[in-house]
Amino acid sequence: MGSYILKRLLAAIPVILGITVIVFLIMSLIPGDPATAILGSYATPENVEKLNRDLGLDKPLVQQYFIWLGNMLQGDFGRSFSLNRPVLDEVLERFGATLVLAGTSLVICSILGIIAGVVSAARQYGVADKAITFIVLIGISIPSFFLGMMMILLFAVNLRWLPVSGMYAIYGGGDLPDLIRHLLMPATALAVVATGVIARLSRSAMLEVLRQDFIRTARAKGVTERNVIWRHALKAAMVSIIPVIGVQAGFVLSGAVYIETVFQWPGVGRMLVTAILTRDILLVQGGVVIVAACYVLFNLAVDVAQSLLDPRVTT
Amino acid sequence: MTAGDVAPTPQRRRPAAGAFLKLFLRNRLAAAGAILLTAVVLLSVLAPLLPLQDPYAQDTAQKFLRPFSPGHLLGTDHLGRDILSRLIWGTRLSLVVGLVASFGAAFFGSVIGITAGYFGGRTDNWLMRAIDMLMAFPYILLALAIVAALGPGLVNALIAVAVVNIPFFARNIRGVTVTLAHKEFVDAARLAGMTDLRIMVSEILPNVLPVIVIAMSTTVGWMILETAGLSFLGLGSQPPVADLGSMLGEGRNALITDPHASIVPGLMIFVIVMSVNLLGDGIRDALDPRLRSGALTRPMARTIVDRNAVPQPPADPALLNVQELRTEFRVGSRTLKALSGVTLQVRPGECLGLIGESGSGKSVTALSVMGLVASPPGVIAGGAVRYAGTEVLGAPFSELRKLRGDRISYIFQDPLATLHPLYRVGDQIVEAIQAHHAVSKSKARARALELLEAVRIPNASSRIDNFPHELSGGMRQRVGIAMALVNEPDLIIADEPTTALDVTVQAQILSLLDDLRRERGVAILFITHDFGVVAQLCDRIAVMYAGRIVETGPTAAILADPAHPYTRRLIACVPELGEGQRELHAIPGLPPAVDDLPPGCAFAPRCDKAQPACRTGEIPLDAFGSERAVRCLFPESDQAGGAA
Amino acid sequence: MTPTLRIRDLDKRFGGARTMFGFGPEKPSVHAVQSASLDVTRGQTLGIVGESGCGKSTLARMIVGLLPPTAGVIEIEGTDYAAQAGKDPAAFGKVIQYVFQDPISSLNPRKTIRQILETPLKRLHGMPADKRAARIDEILDAVNLRREFLDRYPHEFSGGQAQRIGIARALAAAPRILVLDEPVSALDVSVQAQVLNLLARLKAEFGLTYLFISHDLAVVEAVADRVAVMYFGRIVELAPAREIFAAPRHHYTALLARSAPTVGRPLAAPEGADAELPDPLNPPPGCAFAKRCPAATEICRREQPPLEDHGTGHYAACHHPAR
């Protein structure tokens, strides 16, 4: 097991390098003078020249990449001109807020999705199955940003149950209950689509597994039906559900960009959107690389979870 | 025969009310989606012809008019522009962008996927590594990076959405292509002189196309949503042009005061995506052969029993009495009569061999005994199964469950598929004990170990903690036997337990089974297609053809002197070692389809002795001598002094 | 007489490539077929027998050019094709064809039978449309299929019929040799005999040479002139069919013959429970069968026995041949 984790960790290195290459190549598509693009059109000539020197922008592309990569490895992601602070500091601060939001959503959608899927499959064509299928259909069709706006209208504006936006109350906030009150709506809005997807997949994975010969063996042994569903079938179905949770984590992280915008959540997604609109290229670049690298590590954890479940993976 | 073998045709309806309703509902949902989508598409296509106001005409005096205001059916936005007009033009834009992105992603993804999957090896490795890199991003980061580099704008948003969806297509298509590329028909095409390109286009592509269409139908809604999302963030369409996303984004600024400017475009996106999803589900169901054949129905805990009458208990009850058992597969409007009245009995400690070709109903008989025929589509439509005098088919499920694995246990054909892949073999045996006996885990484990040693697994104390995939086929089948024996059952039903094994391993397993049944006095119902196997193992045999037992009696007597023409000819077809190179005796024709059985004897069309009488009426299974019975009007042999 | 098919020291190794795009350590490799040598004379049927994983299908796929051999010679009617294997199967297609085990999966589900049968005529022989129709009729007659089948799709056929179509496709290429890879093992016994008899008739009619691969000894004995027994990637015994099972020299062949369930012979445990194939990633240095062999001695575990003639064309690779 230890060697498997080590192997996966080593395999993650080229992936993260690949990510930096892709980001670098995309950014090299920026038309015009890169230094001006990075610093904005109001930059002083001295600053432009300094940046050209720092990033080696006058050098060939390959060399530029390695200079950039070297800087990043030393923790230097450059400075955001619009915020006038190091990119790394800004991204890490914002990323924490995003993790709280996306993490909560991921937990909600995994638990609800799997339960809904299993119940749906176990009672295929029953009332519960039809109801779940219908709710799921609506869930995966509704844009999360629209759903979030409607929730604000209903729960914050009309019913006044929950705060409209932000992560903490401006006055007297900051404790956990306050965070939870602020988190409730955005985390739910963010979880809806992923819950639907996971529920759908869990249902079909369960149906697939329930047809397998080893389920018939379990029944032929006289195992109770509850154990057949929740032990035999669900365990085998998890083999195909876990990777989907990994993929959905990416979707939740992506959806967070919208939800953060709608709920004014101080996360990395909203930061990126603002950075793009203000053309703060270094901030975009740094944010994308750091978040993507963390996502790679998360997927590695998913792989490890998978190998713990399925002994056939490591061999 | 299993449900998969009956090869149902599409668009069949099951008579069960719930299933019918479900199919109807599903079709209706897909149709509703299609109608909705058509309406939306029509509206947007006809936008230039409709009497709409100029979507860009500003009138700040008229800003934020409520819906149903005079002149503005859906009201106006923050610049006083007509929302209805902007909505229809915006829908047009969103649809076009979503479709183009979807086709783009599908095209490039399919090209990459087919190329990688077909060529495999290094090409595959490099292409898929590149795709993996793209997939390593949470997709929106990649899209944001692309938009950041190219600048905000609708075309750039379209490119970004298309690019981030290429991996999805490439992966899916590659997966399907890999399976296809290893199919034998691709090898055949190579040997028939086709070039790689031609094989990809004319052999692979037609088979991949449904998958591409399914993938597109499931992603097109998603892509519309994504481009709308980017526009919502202000990164897609730029003012004054608006798609649905940017309308929603603009409306958000006045969400609390004037919600209608957000709700209208938001609902439109929802309606479009939902109708696309409904339609997509319909398309997938229509194209996916697994769904179409109803294969994705979940078999229930026991076979449905739907019979009019229960036969009287037999005069002389044996350990197991199967009486007039009729099991059917109801697939759509077709009813496949897998068993049309099977009667057999197993006495304590004896081994009965049930022999027949595929489709003869031998496995269905075996599975029907404990209600294990997959249901739906299987239904027990008549007859009775009595264990030690008690009828089990009609018993409550809790009673049936108590018999399963305790008094009557099973050994199945393919030991890899029939053991749970994620549990250690020891735990699986322990579970079989604990399902019936309240014993501690350690006691149960000791018992499991004892059994593993009894089935002669070398090094059992370490093998007990292995997973099934760590054992060879022969060892796995020994585990299967141990599991069947662990509760000391009275009867083991062995359904082709050695068919998947190599011949030398088969010999080991057969001799093991023979030893164990004699040691423990357990009865066996042994299902096989191999005369050699029954001859060596079984006391009595029953020969099945087209869902009926055509001949039964002591093994030696039947093999030496088969009475039914089918038995005789079947034995003659089987080549035996030691007879040298020769012409084989073939039986002309094919076994009949079980949904279209001829009247009279099912074998009559292939039988060279058939008389007109053979083709009419019910032919009974008559006693033939003291211990034998045969279902034939003109038995081959009269040595048994039969009463034919 | 020069053999129609002559293979010498054919070898196939799978894996062994380097990981990490060719820079990393070597992956473990499996020696699937090891120095196989065979001659088949015109009009003969050579049976190849062995259990799953013994390399018989790999050998067959190399012989028809679907898989490039790692080393060795494949000579068909005097021409060495080995270099073209895996690259240009069409070069093989004209002289040697393959009949697959699974009749359904060997037919493209989206093509009609006519399209399937036309392909070799078009691609291998460049036959014009009018001639093709006549030729297809001829072939259909040969395999006893009706004309109206031509415009149907494969799923409409039973296994036995589909296998006839597979045979018809192979015949359409007008080859001299047919490789039959378990052609009847997916079929029921009553249909098996029909197909085997058809194959026997076609062989005589078209002057074909057969390579018949099967795990079923009785079937092979019924159709073959000579039989090669494979174990763990090697040919361990090669002899006339009537001799090989009646008087096997290699102990593995003897075990196979003993294990086949036969009417009228009592059940006997042929060997102990731990008798299994050696690990292909870590093969033993000597005879692969030594661990299971009743006659094995020290030399068997140390040295690979060569395939030697034990009189009148009866070859066996055994240090201590039976009798």
CSV table of C-alpha atoms in Angstrom, one decimal, chain B residues 199-446:
chain,number,residue,atom,x,y,z
B,199,ILE,CA,-11.1,-0.2,-40.9
B,200,MET,CA,-11.5,2.9,-38.7
B,201,VAL,CA,-14.0,4.5,-41.0
B,202,SER,CA,-16.0,1.6,-42.2
B,203,GLU,CA,-15.7,-1.0,-39.3
B,204,ILE,CA,-15.1,1.0,-36.2
B,205,LEU,CA,-17.0,4.3,-36.8
B,206,PRO,CA,-20.5,2.8,-37.5
B,207,ASN,CA,-20.2,0.9,-34.2
B,208,VAL,CA,-18.9,4.0,-32.3
B,209,LEU,CA,-21.5,6.4,-33.8
B,210,PRO,CA,-24.3,5.6,-31.3
B,211,VAL,CA,-21.8,6.3,-28.5
B,212,ILE,CA,-20.9,9.6,-30.0
B,213,VAL,CA,-24.5,10.5,-30.3
B,214,ILE,CA,-25.3,9.5,-26.8
B,215,ALA,CA,-22.3,11.4,-25.5
B,216,MET,CA,-23.4,14.5,-27.4
B,217,SER,CA,-27.0,14.2,-26.3
B,218,THR,CA,-25.8,14.1,-22.7
B,219,THR,CA,-23.4,17.0,-23.1
B,220,VAL,CA,-25.2,19.5,-25.3
B,221,GLY,CA,-27.3,20.7,-22.4
B,222,TRP,CA,-24.3,21.0,-20.3
B,223,MET,CA,-22.4,23.0,-22.9
B,224,ILE,CA,-25.3,25.4,-23.3
B,225,LEU,CA,-25.2,25.8,-19.5
B,226,GLU,CA,-21.5,26.4,-19.5
B,227,THR,CA,-21.4,29.0,-22.2
B,228,ALA,CA,-24.3,30.7,-20.4
B,229,GLY,CA,-22.3,30.5,-17.3
B,230,LEU,CA,-19.3,32.2,-18.8
B,231,SER,CA,-21.5,34.9,-20.2
B,232,PHE,CA,-23.1,35.2,-16.7
B,233,LEU,CA,-19.7,36.0,-15.3
B,234,GLY,CA,-19.2,38.6,-18.0
B,235,LEU,CA,-16.6,36.5,-19.8
B,236,GLY,CA,-18.8,35.5,-22.8
B,237,SER,CA,-21.0,37.7,-24.9
B,238,GLN,CA,-20.3,41.4,-24.5
B,239,PRO,CA,-22.8,44.2,-24.4
B,240,PRO,CA,-25.0,45.1,-26.1
B,241,VAL,CA,-25.2,41.6,-27.6
B,242,ALA,CA,-26.7,39.3,-25.1
B,243,ASP,CA,-27.2,35.6,-24.8
B,244,LEU,CA,-29.2,34.1,-22.0
B,245,GLY,CA,-26.3,34.0,-19.6
B,246,SER,CA,-25.4,37.6,-19.9
B,247,MET,CA,-29.0,38.6,-19.6
B,248,LEU,CA,-29.1,36.7,-16.3
B,249,GLY,CA,-25.8,38.3,-15.3
B,250,GLU,CA,-27.1,41.8,-16.0
B,251,GLY,CA,-30.4,41.0,-14.3
B,252,ARG,CA,-28.6,39.9,-11.2
B,253,ASN,CA,-27.5,43.5,-10.4
B,254,ALA,CA,-31.2,44.3,-9.7
B,255,LEU,CA,-32.1,40.9,-8.4
B,256,ILE,CA,-33.8,42.2,-5.2
B,257,THR,CA,-35.6,45.1,-6.7
B,258,ASP,CA,-36.6,43.8,-10.1
B,259,PRO,CA,-36.3,40.0,-10.0
B,260,HIS,CA,-38.2,39.5,-13.3
B,261,ALA,CA,-35.1,40.5,-15.3
B,262,SER,CA,-33.3,37.5,-13.8
B,263,ILE,CA,-36.1,35.0,-13.6
B,264,VAL,CA,-37.1,35.2,-17.2
B,265,PRO,CA,-33.7,34.3,-18.7
B,266,GLY,CA,-33.0,31.9,-15.9
B,267,LEU,CA,-36.2,30.0,-16.5
B,268,MET,CA,-35.4,29.9,-20.2
B,269,ILE,CA,-32.0,28.3,-19.6
B,270,PHE,CA,-33.7,25.8,-17.3
B,271,VAL,CA,-36.3,24.9,-19.8
B,272,ILE,CA,-33.8,24.5,-22.6
B,273,VAL,CA,-31.4,22.3,-20.6
B,274,MET,CA,-34.2,20.2,-19.1
B,275,SER,CA,-35.7,19.6,-22.5
B,276,VAL,CA,-32.3,18.7,-24.0
B,277,ASN,CA,-31.7,16.3,-21.1
B,278,LEU,CA,-35.1,14.7,-21.5
B,279,LEU,CA,-34.5,14.2,-25.1
B,280,GLY,CA,-31.0,13.0,-24.5
B,281,ASP,CA,-32.3,10.3,-22.1
B,282,GLY,CA,-34.8,9.2,-24.7
B,283,ILE,CA,-32.1,9.0,-27.3
B,284,ARG,CA,-29.8,7.1,-25.0
B,285,ASP,CA,-32.5,4.6,-24.2
B,286,ALA,CA,-33.3,4.1,-27.8
B,287,LEU,CA,-29.6,3.7,-28.8
B,288,ASP,CA,-28.1,1.8,-25.9
B,289,PRO,CA,-28.6,-1.8,-26.6
B,290,ARG,CA,-28.3,-2.8,-23.0
B,291,LEU,CA,-31.1,-0.5,-21.9
B,292,ARG,CA,-33.1,-1.5,-24.9
B,293,SER,CA,-33.1,-5.2,-24.1
B,294,GLY,CA,-34.3,-4.3,-20.6
B,295,ALA,CA,-31.0,-5.8,-19.3
B,296,LEU,CA,-30.6,-3.0,-16.8
B,297,THR,CA,-33.5,-4.2,-14.8
B,298,ARG,CA,-32.5,-5.4,-11.4
B,299,PRO,CA,-33.3,-9.0,-10.5
B,300,MET,CA,-35.4,-9.2,-7.4
B,301,ALA,CA,-34.6,-11.2,-4.3
B,302,ARG,CA,-36.7,-14.1,-5.6
B,303,THR,CA,-38.3,-15.1,-8.8
B,304,ILE,CA,-41.9,-13.9,-9.3
B,305,VAL,CA,-44.3,-16.7,-8.9
B,306,ASP,CA,-47.5,-16.4,-11.0
B,307,ARG,CA,-49.3,-19.7,-11.1
B,308,ASN,CA,-52.9,-20.8,-11.0
B,309,ALA,CA,-52.7,-24.0,-9.1
B,310,VAL,CA,-50.2,-25.9,-7.0
B,311,PRO,CA,-49.9,-29.6,-7.9
B,312,GLN,CA,-50.8,-32.1,-5.3
B,313,PRO,CA,-47.9,-33.5,-3.3
B,314,PRO,CA,-46.4,-36.6,-4.8
B,315,ALA,CA,-47.3,-40.0,-3.4
B,316,ASP,CA,-43.8,-40.8,-2.5
B,317,PRO,CA,-41.9,-37.6,-1.5
B,318,ALA,CA,-38.2,-37.5,-2.1
B,319,LEU,CA,-35.7,-35.0,-0.7
B,320,LEU,CA,-36.4,-32.7,-3.6
B,321,ASN,CA,-39.5,-32.9,-5.8
B,322,VAL,CA,-39.8,-30.6,-8.8
B,323,GLN,CA,-43.3,-31.0,-10.2
B,324,GLU,CA,-44.6,-29.8,-13.6
B,325,LEU,CA,-42.4,-26.7,-13.2
B,326,ARG,CA,-43.0,-24.1,-15.8
B,327,THR,CA,-40.6,-21.1,-15.9
B,328,GLU,CA,-41.1,-18.3,-18.5
B,329,PHE,CA,-39.2,-15.2,-19.5
B,330,ARG,CA,-41.6,-12.5,-20.2
B,331,VAL,CA,-39.9,-10.0,-22.4
B,332,GLY,CA,-42.1,-7.4,-23.8
B,333,SER,CA,-45.0,-9.1,-25.5
B,334,ARG,CA,-43.1,-12.3,-26.0
B,335,THR,CA,-43.2,-15.2,-23.6
B,336,LEU,CA,-40.3,-17.5,-23.8
B,337,LYS,CA,-41.3,-20.8,-22.3
B,338,ALA,CA,-37.9,-21.9,-20.9
B,339,LEU,CA,-39.5,-24.8,-19.0
B,340,SER,CA,-42.7,-26.4,-20.1
B,341,GLY,CA,-43.4,-28.8,-17.2
B,342,VAL,CA,-40.3,-30.2,-15.7
B,343,THR,CA,-40.7,-33.0,-13.2
B,344,LEU,CA,-37.9,-34.6,-11.4
B,345,GLN,CA,-36.9,-35.8,-8.0
B,346,VAL,CA,-33.7,-36.1,-6.1
B,347,ARG,CA,-33.4,-38.7,-3.3
B,348,PRO,CA,-31.2,-38.2,-0.2
B,349,GLY,CA,-27.5,-38.8,-1.0
B,350,GLU,CA,-28.0,-39.4,-4.7
B,351,CYS,CA,-26.4,-37.6,-7.6
B,352,LEU,CA,-28.8,-36.7,-10.4
B,353,GLY,CA,-27.3,-35.4,-13.7
B,354,LEU,CA,-29.4,-33.0,-15.7
B,355,ILE,CA,-28.0,-32.9,-19.2
B,356,GLY,CA,-28.9,-30.8,-22.2
B,357,GLU,CA,-27.7,-28.3,-24.8
B,358,SER,CA,-27.7,-24.6,-24.3
B,359,GLY,CA,-31.3,-23.3,-24.2
B,360,SER,CA,-32.7,-26.6,-23.2
B,361,GLY,CA,-33.6,-25.2,-19.8
B,362,LYS,CA,-31.3,-27.1,-17.5
B,363,SER,CA,-29.8,-24.1,-15.8
B,364,VAL,CA,-33.3,-22.5,-15.5
B,365,THR,CA,-34.4,-25.6,-13.8
B,366,ALA,CA,-31.5,-25.4,-11.3
B,367,LEU,CA,-32.1,-21.8,-10.5
B,368,SER,CA,-35.9,-22.1,-10.3
B,369,VAL,CA,-35.6,-24.5,-7.3
B,370,MET,CA,-34.6,-21.7,-4.9
B,371,GLY,CA,-36.3,-18.9,-6.8
B,372,LEU,CA,-33.0,-17.6,-8.2
B,373,VAL,CA,-34.0,-17.0,-11.8
B,374,ALA,CA,-33.5,-13.4,-12.6
B,375,SER,CA,-36.8,-11.7,-12.3
B,376,PRO,CA,-37.8,-9.6,-14.2
B,377,PRO,CA,-38.0,-11.1,-16.8
B,378,GLY,CA,-38.2,-14.6,-15.3
B,379,VAL,CA,-41.6,-15.8,-13.9
B,380,ILE,CA,-42.5,-19.2,-12.5
B,381,ALA,CA,-45.8,-19.7,-14.2
B,382,GLY,CA,-46.7,-23.1,-12.8
B,383,GLY,CA,-45.7,-26.2,-10.9
B,384,ALA,CA,-44.2,-26.7,-7.5
B,385,VAL,CA,-40.9,-27.3,-5.8
B,386,ARG,CA,-41.0,-29.4,-2.6
B,387,TYR,CA,-38.1,-29.7,-0.3
B,388,ALA,CA,-38.7,-32.5,2.2
B,389,GLY,CA,-42.4,-32.3,1.6
B,390,THR,CA,-42.7,-28.6,2.0
B,391,GLU,CA,-43.6,-26.4,-1.0
B,392,VAL,CA,-41.0,-23.6,-1.3
B,393,LEU,CA,-42.1,-21.5,-4.2
B,394,GLY,CA,-45.1,-20.2,-2.4
B,395,ALA,CA,-43.4,-20.0,1.0
B,396,PRO,CA,-42.7,-16.5,2.5
B,397,PHE,CA,-39.4,-15.0,1.5
B,398,SER,CA,-38.0,-15.5,5.1
B,399,GLU,CA,-38.6,-19.2,4.9
B,400,LEU,CA,-37.0,-19.4,1.4
B,401,ARG,CA,-34.0,-17.5,2.6
B,402,LYS,CA,-33.5,-19.9,5.5
B,403,LEU,CA,-33.3,-22.8,3.1
B,404,ARG,CA,-30.9,-21.1,0.7
B,405,GLY,CA,-27.4,-21.9,1.4
B,406,ASP,CA,-28.4,-23.9,4.5
B,407,ARG,CA,-30.4,-26.9,3.4
B,408,ILE,CA,-29.9,-26.4,-0.4
B,409,SER,CA,-26.8,-24.7,-1.6
B,410,TYR,CA,-25.5,-23.8,-5.0
B,411,ILE,CA,-22.2,-24.1,-6.9
B,412,PHE,CA,-22.1,-21.9,-10.0
B,413,GLN,CA,-20.3,-22.0,-13.3
B,414,ASP,CA,-17.7,-19.3,-13.5
B,415,PRO,CA,-16.0,-19.1,-10.1
B,416,LEU,CA,-14.4,-15.6,-10.8
B,417,ALA,CA,-17.8,-14.0,-11.5
B,418,THR,CA,-19.6,-15.8,-8.8
B,419,LEU,CA,-17.4,-14.8,-5.9
B,420,HIS,CA,-17.6,-11.2,-4.6
B,421,PRO,CA,-14.4,-9.6,-6.0
B,422,LEU,CA,-13.9,-7.2,-3.0
B,423,TYR,CA,-14.3,-9.6,-0.1
B,424,ARG,CA,-11.7,-12.1,1.1
B,425,VAL,CA,-12.7,-15.7,0.4
B,426,GLY,CA,-12.7,-16.5,4.1
B,427,ASP,CA,-15.1,-13.7,4.9
B,428,GLN,CA,-17.4,-14.9,2.2
B,429,ILE,CA,-17.6,-18.3,3.7
B,430,VAL,CA,-18.0,-16.9,7.2
B,431,GLU,CA,-20.9,-14.8,5.9
B,432,ALA,CA,-22.6,-18.0,4.6
B,433,ILE,CA,-22.4,-19.5,8.1
B,434,GLN,CA,-23.5,-16.4,9.9
B,435,ALA,CA,-26.4,-15.9,7.6
B,436,HIS,CA,-27.9,-19.0,9.2
B,437,HIS,CA,-26.3,-19.6,12.5
B,438,ALA,CA,-25.7,-17.2,15.4
B,439,VAL,CA,-22.0,-18.1,15.9
B,440,SER,CA,-19.1,-15.9,16.7
B,441,LYS,CA,-16.9,-14.7,13.9
B,442,SER,CA,-13.9,-16.6,15.2
B,443,LYS,CA,-15.9,-19.9,15.4
B,444,ALA,CA,-17.2,-19.3,11.9
B,445,ARG,CA,-13.7,-18.6,10.7
B,446,ALA,CA,-12.4,-21.8,12.2
